[in-house]
């Protein structure tokens, strides 16, 4: 479960002294126990659960959601919709927003599931508003996917840049995405779409004698996404009679339809949106999921980490946003979270995906982002490398991973308790320290170790 929010933002007077403007009223304290509940269902869902007629047209997915809800109220958790206040500031032409979220309700999760399956099966109708009632779409499914148990669908971290962003307005125009702007954002849906996309290139069934990579005990891999087997599954697989493999078959159901990466190890490294150039059509602008091709390769890191440890620079905004979590059916843990820090001269982001499959493997995928504000390009004290340009977004990516049996050889603990996010075993170093000692593994070919995007 995600920890209580540790978001910080100084008073308006302090922000103003450093050229920043708050975008929202002062934050109210939010009970995280409430944040981790599912949002209340719609009136139509309540009516179905109570056996009453509804005036609202209801899809098959809504009916399914009603069956999975409470038999008395149809609610999965709270009977009152929870509003979580966003957080954000404007500085140096950037509008920076963070937003926590409740867990997605049954209807939203069903819609997400259908969208992920359409992506995994290479559907060309991804923009359709899937409701689960399209029989033709359902019949075409070849692989079934399930999203993480805890998905914060409305959580977001967003950095929007506008060249003429100088007004002192105190709100973000939510419909302002069509103007000339550069945006970097992080959302659970974007991360899971990239995870689902990788399934297009994975086998639809388990292969018995496929060579495994040095780091991962899995069958095949696509951009770091693979189907890992637990220790118990390996034992069961070696003992099961071969003549019982195809017991459950039909003309419409394949034995492999639920064969997917249940660790949710997305290769996601943020979403970048740049303004269209010369009115290119939508296919040329959005050339792949999350615009991965916008990033340009660098030979070395350009992030000035010494600037991030400068204690003379106050933190104008800090937040820790969780996008999704899952306990992997009690076989371990997975979590994807975004930490953001804004200082008078720059902004910085750390995205971390952590995966622990007990007695199988440990995985950590980190992406770091840095951007120097334009007003600092001439106001610095010579402590910034001349190769670091203002209003250029720099990104460093590193993936670390090892098999469980290799932990001892690396001098790392083999007790699963030492690799828990909610508390380490007694006498063990913090989890963040242990993760830095894992060996680095190769990145996908289209994910450079060091890269940048120029702000238009």
Short mmCIF file of C-alpha atoms in Angstrom, two decimals:
data_model
loop_
_atom_site.label_atom_id
_atom_site.label_comp_id
_atom_site.label_asym_id
_atom_site.label_seq_id
_atom_site.Cartn_x
_atom_site.Cartn_y
_atom_site.Cartn_z
CA UNK A 1 0.00 0.00 0.00
CA UNK A 2 1.21 3.47 -0.82
CA UNK A 3 2.54 5.50 2.12
CA UNK A 4 0.81 8.68 3.29
CA UNK A 5 1.41 11.64 1.01
CA UNK A 6 4.58 13.62 1.77
CA UNK A 7 3.81 16.47 -0.58
CA UNK A 8 5.30 19.82 0.32
CA UNK A 9 4.77 23.33 -0.97
CA UNK A 10 5.84 26.53 0.84
CA UNK A 11 3.53 29.51 1.49
CA UNK A 12 2.60 31.81 -1.39
CA UNK A 13 4.92 34.54 -0.13
CA UNK A 14 7.91 32.21 -0.35
CA UNK A 15 6.96 31.05 -3.83
CA UNK A 16 6.57 34.62 -5.03
CA UNK A 17 10.03 35.53 -3.71
CA UNK A 18 11.49 32.92 -6.10
CA UNK A 19 9.35 33.81 -9.10
CA UNK A 20 6.80 31.03 -8.64
CA UNK A 21 3.01 31.19 -8.47
CA UNK A 22 0.75 28.62 -6.76
CA UNK A 23 -1.82 27.13 -9.13
CA UNK A 24 -4.25 25.94 -6.48
CA UNK A 25 -5.46 27.02 -3.02
CA UNK A 26 -3.53 25.77 0.04
CA UNK A 27 -3.66 21.98 0.24
CA UNK A 28 -5.94 20.30 2.72
CA UNK A 29 -4.81 17.19 4.55
CA UNK A 30 -6.00 14.00 2.88
CA UNK A 31 -6.54 10.72 4.68
CA UNK A 32 -4.57 8.14 2.67
CA UNK A 33 -6.80 5.34 3.96
CA UNK A 34 -9.58 7.05 2.03
CA UNK A 35 -7.40 7.59 -1.04
CA UNK A 36 -6.84 3.85 -1.30
CA UNK A 37 -10.56 3.07 -1.54
CA UNK A 38 -12.42 2.66 -4.75
CA UNK A 39 -14.62 5.51 -5.89
CA UNK A 40 -18.40 5.13 -5.55
CA UNK A 41 -20.40 3.58 -8.40
CA UNK A 42 -22.80 5.41 -10.67
CA UNK A 43 -26.59 5.57 -9.99
CA UNK A 44 -27.12 3.01 -12.74
CA UNK A 45 -24.78 0.60 -11.00
CA UNK A 46 -26.53 1.12 -7.67
CA UNK A 47 -29.91 0.50 -9.26
CA UNK A 48 -28.71 -2.75 -10.80
CA UNK A 49 -27.28 -3.97 -7.50
CA UNK A 50 -30.59 -3.25 -5.74
CA UNK A 51 -32.61 -4.94 -8.43
CA UNK A 52 -34.25 -1.66 -9.50
CA UNK A 53 -34.77 -0.44 -13.07
CA UNK A 54 -32.38 2.23 -14.28
CA UNK A 55 -33.08 5.16 -16.59
CA UNK A 56 -29.50 5.14 -17.80
CA UNK A 57 -28.44 2.77 -20.64
CA UNK A 58 -26.17 0.17 -19.11
CA UNK A 59 -23.46 -1.84 -20.83
CA UNK A 60 -22.37 -5.39 -20.17
CA UNK A 61 -19.32 -4.08 -18.31
CA UNK A 62 -21.58 -2.14 -15.92
CA UNK A 63 -23.63 -5.25 -15.21
CA UNK A 64 -20.48 -7.23 -14.56
CA UNK A 65 -19.28 -4.50 -12.23
CA UNK A 66 -22.55 -4.61 -10.32
CA UNK A 67 -22.19 -8.35 -9.77
CA UNK A 68 -18.71 -7.87 -8.35
CA UNK A 69 -19.86 -5.09 -6.02
CA UNK A 70 -21.56 -5.29 -2.65
CA UNK A 71 -24.92 -7.12 -2.90
CA UNK A 72 -26.56 -4.45 -0.71
CA UNK A 73 -25.30 -1.17 -2.11
CA UNK A 74 -23.25 -1.99 -5.17
CA UNK A 75 -20.40 0.06 -3.72
CA UNK A 76 -16.88 -1.27 -3.62
CA UNK A 77 -15.82 1.05 -0.84
CA UNK A 78 -16.96 4.57 -0.06
CA UNK A 79 -20.57 5.66 -0.65
CA UNK A 80 -19.41 9.22 -1.32
CA UNK A 81 -17.23 10.35 -4.18
CA UNK A 82 -13.86 11.56 -2.95
CA UNK A 83 -12.31 14.70 -4.36
CA UNK A 84 -8.54 14.96 -4.00
CA UNK A 85 -7.11 18.41 -4.49
CA UNK A 86 -4.31 18.77 -7.07
CA UNK A 87 -1.02 20.43 -6.30
CA UNK A 88 1.03 22.69 -8.52
CA UNK A 89 3.01 25.83 -9.26
CA UNK A 90 3.93 27.96 -12.25
CA UNK A 91 7.58 28.94 -12.69
CA UNK A 92 9.87 29.83 -15.59
CA UNK A 93 7.14 29.30 -18.20
CA UNK A 94 6.29 25.86 -16.80
CA UNK A 95 2.97 24.81 -15.28
CA UNK A 96 3.75 21.89 -13.00
CA UNK A 97 0.90 19.78 -11.64
CA UNK A 98 0.65 16.69 -9.44
CA UNK A 99 -2.56 14.86 -8.62
CA UNK A 100 -3.17 11.91 -6.31
CA UNK A 101 -6.08 9.59 -6.97
CA UNK A 102 -8.41 7.02 -5.53
CA UNK A 103 -8.21 3.48 -6.87
CA UNK A 104 -10.07 3.14 -10.15
CA UNK A 105 -13.66 1.98 -9.77
CA UNK A 106 -15.02 -1.17 -11.40
CA UNK A 107 -16.28 0.55 -14.54
CA UNK A 108 -13.06 2.48 -15.21
CA UNK A 109 -10.98 -0.63 -14.60
CA UNK A 110 -13.10 -2.61 -17.05
CA UNK A 111 -12.67 0.11 -19.67
CA UNK A 112 -8.92 0.11 -19.04
CA UNK A 113 -8.79 -3.68 -19.37
CA UNK A 114 -10.49 -3.63 -22.78
CA UNK A 115 -8.17 -0.85 -23.98
CA UNK A 116 -5.09 -2.80 -22.84
CA UNK A 117 -6.30 -5.95 -24.56
CA UNK A 118 -6.95 -4.04 -27.77
CA UNK A 119 -3.39 -2.72 -27.63
CA UNK A 120 -1.87 -6.12 -26.84
CA UNK A 121 -3.74 -7.69 -29.75
CA UNK A 122 -2.73 -4.92 -32.16
CA UNK A 123 -6.22 -3.55 -32.62
CA UNK A 124 -6.39 -0.60 -35.00
CA UNK A 125 -9.43 0.83 -33.21
CA UNK A 126 -7.71 1.91 -29.98
CA UNK A 127 -9.50 5.26 -29.91
CA UNK A 128 -12.94 3.66 -29.72
CA UNK A 129 -14.81 4.06 -26.45
CA UNK A 130 -14.88 0.38 -25.58
CA UNK A 131 -17.81 -0.61 -23.38
CA UNK A 132 -17.43 -4.37 -23.48
CA UNK A 133 -20.61 -4.77 -25.58
CA UNK A 134 -18.97 -4.90 -29.00
CA UNK A 135 -19.20 -8.58 -29.88
CA UNK A 136 -16.92 -8.20 -32.88
CA UNK A 137 -14.18 -6.60 -30.76
CA UNK A 138 -14.53 -9.32 -28.11
CA UNK A 139 -14.37 -12.10 -30.67
CA UNK A 140 -11.05 -10.83 -31.98
CA UNK A 141 -9.29 -11.02 -28.63
CA UNK A 142 -6.36 -13.41 -28.63
CA UNK A 143 -4.79 -12.52 -25.31
CA UNK A 144 -6.49 -11.48 -22.10
CA UNK A 145 -4.86 -8.99 -19.70
CA UNK A 146 -5.59 -7.96 -16.15
CA UNK A 147 -4.42 -4.55 -14.83
CA UNK A 148 -2.80 -4.21 -11.39
CA UNK A 149 -5.13 -4.69 -8.44
CA UNK A 150 -4.40 -1.17 -7.17
CA UNK A 151 -4.35 1.32 -10.04
CA UNK A 152 -4.60 5.05 -9.40
CA UNK A 153 -6.16 5.95 -12.73
CA UNK A 154 -6.55 9.70 -12.14
CA UNK A 155 -3.08 10.20 -10.63
CA UNK A 156 -0.84 12.37 -12.79
CA UNK A 157 2.41 14.30 -12.82
CA UNK A 158 2.48 16.89 -15.59
CA UNK A 159 4.97 19.50 -16.81
CA UNK A 160 3.53 21.87 -19.41
CA UNK A 161 5.62 24.58 -21.05
CA UNK A 162 4.27 27.61 -22.93
CA UNK A 163 6.51 30.28 -24.40
CA UNK A 164 4.14 33.07 -23.34
CA UNK A 165 3.18 31.65 -19.97
CA UNK A 166 3.54 34.87 -17.99
CA UNK A 167 0.06 35.56 -16.66
CA UNK A 168 -0.67 35.26 -12.96
CA UNK A 169 -3.71 33.03 -13.36
CA UNK A 170 -4.20 30.62 -10.50
CA UNK A 171 -5.74 27.70 -12.38
CA UNK A 172 -4.67 25.31 -15.14
CA UNK A 173 -6.91 25.30 -18.19
CA UNK A 174 -7.68 21.61 -18.51
CA UNK A 175 -8.74 22.01 -22.16
CA UNK A 176 -5.52 23.80 -23.14
CA UNK A 177 -3.79 20.83 -24.79
CA UNK A 178 -4.35 21.98 -28.38
CA UNK A 179 -2.23 25.13 -28.09
CA UNK A 180 1.47 25.23 -28.86
CA UNK A 181 2.93 23.44 -25.85
CA UNK A 182 5.43 20.86 -24.75
CA UNK A 183 4.31 18.46 -22.05
CA UNK A 184 5.96 15.64 -20.17
CA UNK A 185 3.53 13.60 -18.11
CA UNK A 186 3.35 10.39 -16.09
CA UNK A 187 0.12 8.39 -15.71
CA UNK A 188 -0.84 4.82 -14.91
CA UNK A 189 -2.71 4.40 -18.19
CA UNK A 190 0.28 5.51 -20.26
CA UNK A 191 2.55 3.12 -18.36
CA UNK A 192 0.19 0.18 -18.77
CA UNK A 193 -0.41 0.91 -22.46
CA UNK A 194 3.31 0.59 -23.11
CA UNK A 195 3.30 -2.63 -21.07
CA UNK A 196 0.39 -3.97 -23.12
CA UNK A 197 2.01 -2.95 -26.42
CA UNK A 198 5.02 -5.17 -25.67
CA UNK A 199 2.70 -8.22 -25.52
CA UNK A 200 2.17 -7.98 -29.29
CA UNK A 201 5.61 -9.53 -29.71
CA UNK A 202 5.39 -12.22 -27.02
CA UNK A 203 4.43 -15.83 -27.58
CA UNK A 204 0.78 -16.66 -26.94
CA UNK A 205 1.71 -19.87 -25.20
CA UNK A 206 4.42 -21.18 -22.94
CA UNK A 207 7.46 -22.75 -24.61
CA UNK A 208 9.14 -25.56 -22.74
CA UNK A 209 12.72 -25.19 -24.03
CA UNK A 210 13.27 -21.49 -24.64
CA UNK A 211 16.67 -20.06 -23.73
CA UNK A 212 16.53 -17.67 -20.80
CA UNK A 213 18.43 -14.41 -20.48
CA UNK A 214 21.23 -14.22 -17.88
CA UNK A 215 19.16 -12.03 -15.57
CA UNK A 216 15.56 -13.17 -15.96
CA UNK A 217 13.95 -16.60 -15.44
CA UNK A 218 11.34 -16.20 -18.15
CA UNK A 219 10.21 -17.48 -21.54
CA UNK A 220 10.93 -14.84 -24.20
CA UNK A 221 11.05 -11.08 -23.83
CA UNK A 222 9.79 -7.94 -25.58
CA UNK A 223 11.16 -4.55 -24.44
CA UNK A 224 11.75 -5.94 -20.97
CA UNK A 225 8.28 -7.47 -20.71
CA UNK A 226 8.25 -11.22 -20.12
CA UNK A 227 6.18 -13.96 -18.54
CA UNK A 228 7.88 -14.98 -15.31
CA UNK A 229 7.05 -18.23 -13.54
CA UNK A 230 7.01 -18.52 -9.77
CA UNK A 231 8.91 -21.28 -8.00
CA UNK A 232 5.68 -23.20 -7.37
CA UNK A 233 4.63 -22.83 -11.01
CA UNK A 234 7.92 -24.31 -12.20
CA UNK A 235 7.47 -27.31 -9.93
CA UNK A 236 3.88 -27.81 -11.04
CA UNK A 237 4.82 -27.43 -14.71
CA UNK A 238 7.48 -30.14 -14.45
CA UNK A 239 5.08 -32.60 -12.82
CA UNK A 240 1.85 -32.08 -14.77
CA UNK A 241 0.88 -34.78 -17.27
CA UNK A 242 1.45 -33.59 -20.82
CA UNK A 243 -1.85 -35.08 -21.97
CA UNK A 244 -3.78 -32.71 -19.66
CA UNK A 245 -2.37 -29.48 -21.03
CA UNK A 246 -5.22 -28.96 -23.49
CA UNK A 247 -8.10 -30.05 -21.27
CA UNK A 248 -9.84 -26.65 -21.46
CA UNK A 249 -10.24 -25.86 -25.15
CA UNK A 250 -12.99 -24.69 -27.48
CA UNK A 251 -13.33 -22.98 -30.83
CA UNK A 252 -13.39 -19.54 -29.18
CA UNK A 253 -11.14 -20.00 -26.11
CA UNK A 254 -7.42 -20.59 -26.44
CA UNK A 255 -5.39 -22.14 -23.66
CA UNK A 256 -2.98 -19.20 -23.84
CA UNK A 257 -5.39 -16.26 -23.57
CA UNK A 258 -4.35 -15.44 -19.99
CA UNK A 259 -0.66 -15.92 -20.67
CA UNK A 260 0.69 -12.44 -19.86
CA UNK A 261 3.23 -10.55 -17.73
CA UNK A 262 1.55 -10.61 -14.33
CA UNK A 263 4.42 -8.58 -12.77
CA UNK A 264 3.41 -5.46 -14.78
CA UNK A 265 7.06 -4.71 -15.60
CA UNK A 266 6.39 -1.83 -17.97
CA UNK A 267 9.28 -0.37 -20.01
CA UNK A 268 7.56 3.02 -19.56
CA UNK A 269 9.84 6.05 -19.27
CA UNK A 270 7.37 8.92 -19.35
CA UNK A 271 5.17 10.46 -22.03
CA UNK A 272 6.31 13.43 -24.10
CA UNK A 273 3.96 15.57 -26.16
CA UNK A 274 5.44 18.18 -28.51
CA UNK A 275 3.59 20.62 -30.75
CA UNK A 276 2.91 19.48 -34.33
CA UNK A 277 5.42 20.67 -36.91
CA UNK A 278 4.05 21.99 -40.25
CA UNK A 279 0.61 20.57 -39.41
CA UNK A 280 1.68 16.95 -39.68
CA UNK A 281 -1.15 14.46 -39.57
CA UNK A 282 -1.94 12.58 -36.37
CA UNK A 283 -0.12 9.42 -37.45
CA UNK A 284 3.11 11.35 -38.02
CA UNK A 285 2.79 13.19 -34.73
CA UNK A 286 1.90 10.14 -32.63
CA UNK A 287 4.26 7.63 -34.23
CA UNK A 288 4.20 5.14 -31.35
CA UNK A 289 2.93 4.70 -27.81
CA UNK A 290 4.03 7.65 -25.64
CA UNK A 291 6.05 9.26 -28.46
CA UNK A 292 9.22 7.35 -27.64
CA UNK A 293 10.93 8.49 -30.85
CA UNK A 294 10.93 12.11 -29.73
CA UNK A 295 13.94 11.42 -27.50
CA UNK A 296 17.38 12.04 -29.01
CA UNK A 297 20.41 9.99 -28.00
CA UNK A 298 23.28 11.37 -25.88
CA UNK A 299 26.68 9.83 -25.22
CA UNK A 300 26.71 10.70 -21.52
CA UNK A 301 24.51 12.09 -18.77
CA UNK A 302 23.91 15.83 -18.76
CA UNK A 303 22.07 15.94 -15.44
CA UNK A 304 24.04 18.13 -12.97
CA UNK A 305 23.41 16.05 -9.86
CA UNK A 306 25.49 18.41 -7.73
CA UNK A 307 22.81 21.05 -8.29
CA UNK A 308 20.20 18.74 -6.79
CA UNK A 309 22.19 18.45 -3.56
CA UNK A 310 22.60 22.21 -3.16
CA UNK A 311 21.04 22.85 0.25
CA UNK A 312 21.02 26.62 -0.34
CA UNK A 313 18.25 26.14 -2.92
CA UNK A 314 14.80 25.75 -1.33
CA UNK A 315 12.36 23.10 -2.53
CA UNK A 316 9.38 24.93 -3.98
CA UNK A 317 7.37 21.77 -4.67
CA UNK A 318 7.79 18.14 -3.67
CA UNK A 319 5.43 15.22 -4.18
CA UNK A 320 5.43 11.43 -4.34
CA UNK A 321 2.73 10.07 -6.65
CA UNK A 322 1.93 6.36 -6.87
CA UNK A 323 0.55 5.12 -10.20
CA UNK A 324 -0.05 1.42 -9.48
CA UNK A 325 0.73 -1.41 -7.05
CA UNK A 326 0.05 -5.14 -6.77
CA UNK A 327 1.02 -7.93 -4.37
CA UNK A 328 1.37 -10.40 -7.29
CA UNK A 329 -1.00 -12.90 -5.70
CA UNK A 330 1.14 -12.98 -2.53
CA UNK A 331 4.22 -13.86 -4.58
CA UNK A 332 5.94 -10.49 -4.10
CA UNK A 333 5.30 -6.85 -4.92
CA UNK A 334 5.29 -4.37 -7.78
CA UNK A 335 4.96 -0.60 -7.56
CA UNK A 336 5.40 2.34 -9.91
CA UNK A 337 5.83 5.77 -8.36
CA UNK A 338 6.97 9.25 -9.38
CA UNK A 339 8.89 11.64 -7.11
CA UNK A 340 9.06 15.27 -8.17
CA UNK A 341 11.15 18.16 -6.89
CA UNK A 342 11.02 21.76 -8.11
CA UNK A 343 13.73 24.24 -7.13
CA UNK A 344 14.24 27.91 -8.13
CA UNK A 345 16.61 26.91 -10.95
CA UNK A 346 15.26 23.60 -12.19
CA UNK A 347 12.85 20.69 -11.86
CA UNK A 348 13.75 17.04 -11.32
CA UNK A 349 11.82 13.75 -11.46
CA UNK A 350 12.63 10.21 -10.35
CA UNK A 351 10.42 7.45 -11.75
CA UNK A 352 10.94 4.03 -10.20
CA UNK A 353 9.41 0.66 -11.01
CA UNK A 354 10.18 -1.94 -8.35
CA UNK A 355 9.39 -5.63 -8.81
CA UNK A 356 10.04 -8.41 -6.29
CA UNK A 357 9.06 -11.97 -7.14
CA UNK A 358 9.96 -13.96 -4.03
CA UNK A 359 12.75 -16.49 -4.60
CA UNK A 360 12.74 -15.73 -8.35
CA UNK A 361 14.09 -12.24 -9.11
CA UNK A 362 14.45 -8.58 -8.10
CA UNK A 363 13.91 -5.82 -10.63
CA UNK A 364 14.36 -2.04 -10.48
CA UNK A 365 13.83 0.33 -13.40
CA UNK A 366 14.59 4.01 -12.89
CA UNK A 367 14.29 7.04 -15.13
CA UNK A 368 15.53 10.47 -14.06
CA UNK A 369 14.48 13.73 -15.68
CA UNK A 370 16.01 17.18 -15.35
CA UNK A 371 15.23 20.60 -16.85
CA UNK A 372 17.01 23.89 -16.22
CA UNK A 373 14.80 26.98 -16.30
CA UNK A 374 15.49 29.47 -19.04
CA UNK A 375 16.08 32.39 -16.67
CA UNK A 376 18.99 30.43 -15.14
CA UNK A 377 20.94 30.16 -18.40
CA UNK A 378 22.63 33.51 -17.72
CA UNK A 379 22.04 33.80 -14.01
CA UNK A 380 24.01 30.78 -12.87
CA UNK A 381 27.28 30.89 -11.02
CA UNK A 382 29.26 28.83 -13.51
CA UNK A 383 28.35 25.60 -11.71
CA UNK A 384 26.43 24.20 -14.70
CA UNK A 385 28.17 22.42 -17.56
CA UNK A 386 28.04 24.48 -20.75
CA UNK A 387 26.54 21.47 -22.53
CA UNK A 388 23.43 21.69 -20.34
CA UNK A 389 20.97 23.89 -22.21
CA UNK A 390 18.07 25.70 -20.58
CA UNK A 391 14.57 24.42 -21.37
CA UNK A 392 15.93 21.12 -22.61
CA UNK A 393 14.62 18.00 -20.88
CA UNK A 394 17.36 15.48 -20.08
CA UNK A 395 16.62 11.87 -19.21
CA UNK A 396 18.80 9.10 -17.74
CA UNK A 397 17.50 5.52 -17.67
CA UNK A 398 18.93 2.52 -15.85
CA UNK A 399 17.50 -0.97 -15.38
CA UNK A 400 18.82 -3.27 -12.67
CA UNK A 401 17.89 -6.90 -12.22
CA UNK A 402 19.13 -10.22 -10.89
CA UNK A 403 17.97 -13.75 -10.21
CA UNK A 404 17.27 -14.56 -6.60
CA UNK A 405 19.99 -17.20 -6.41
CA UNK A 406 22.56 -14.58 -7.48
CA UNK A 407 21.86 -12.30 -4.50
CA UNK A 408 24.24 -14.18 -2.19
CA UNK A 409 27.07 -13.98 -4.70
CA UNK A 410 26.52 -10.22 -4.93
CA UNK A 411 26.68 -9.88 -1.16
CA UNK A 412 22.99 -8.98 -0.94
CA UNK A 413 20.40 -10.41 1.47
CA UNK A 414 18.31 -13.38 0.33
CA UNK A 415 15.58 -12.86 2.92
CA UNK A 416 12.45 -11.49 1.15
CA UNK A 417 11.81 -9.27 4.17
CA UNK A 418 14.91 -7.23 3.31
CA UNK A 419 13.35 -6.33 -0.06
CA UNK A 420 10.03 -5.04 1.19
CA UNK A 421 9.02 -1.45 0.51
CA UNK A 422 7.05 -1.12 3.72
CA UNK A 423 9.97 -1.93 6.02
CA UNK A 424 13.28 -3.77 5.93
CA UNK A 425 14.39 -6.66 8.08
CA UNK A 426 16.27 -5.70 11.25
CA UNK A 427 19.85 -4.68 10.60
CA UNK A 428 19.41 -4.43 6.83
CA UNK A 429 20.24 -1.32 4.75
CA UNK A 430 17.32 0.73 3.34
CA UNK A 431 15.73 -0.68 0.22
CA UNK A 432 16.91 2.28 -1.90
CA UNK A 433 20.51 1.45 -0.96
CA UNK A 434 20.10 -2.23 -1.82
CA UNK A 435 18.63 -1.42 -5.22
CA UNK A 436 21.74 0.53 -6.26
CA UNK A 437 23.82 -2.63 -5.75
CA UNK A 438 21.86 -4.70 -8.26
CA UNK A 439 23.69 -5.26 -11.56
CA UNK A 440 22.61 -3.17 -14.54
CA UNK A 441 21.04 -4.99 -17.51
CA UNK A 442 20.75 -3.92 -21.17
CA UNK A 443 17.98 -1.53 -22.19
CA UNK A 444 15.62 -2.02 -25.16
CA UNK A 445 17.06 -0.80 -28.43
CA UNK A 446 14.60 2.10 -28.63
CA UNK A 447 15.25 3.28 -25.06
CA UNK A 448 18.60 5.14 -24.92
CA UNK A 449 20.57 5.26 -21.69
CA UNK A 450 20.94 9.04 -21.99
CA UNK A 451 18.62 11.25 -24.03
CA UNK A 452 17.10 14.70 -24.37
CA UNK A 453 14.10 16.53 -25.83
CA UNK A 454 14.23 20.20 -26.79
CA UNK A 455 11.33 22.33 -25.62
CA UNK A 456 9.63 24.12 -28.50
#
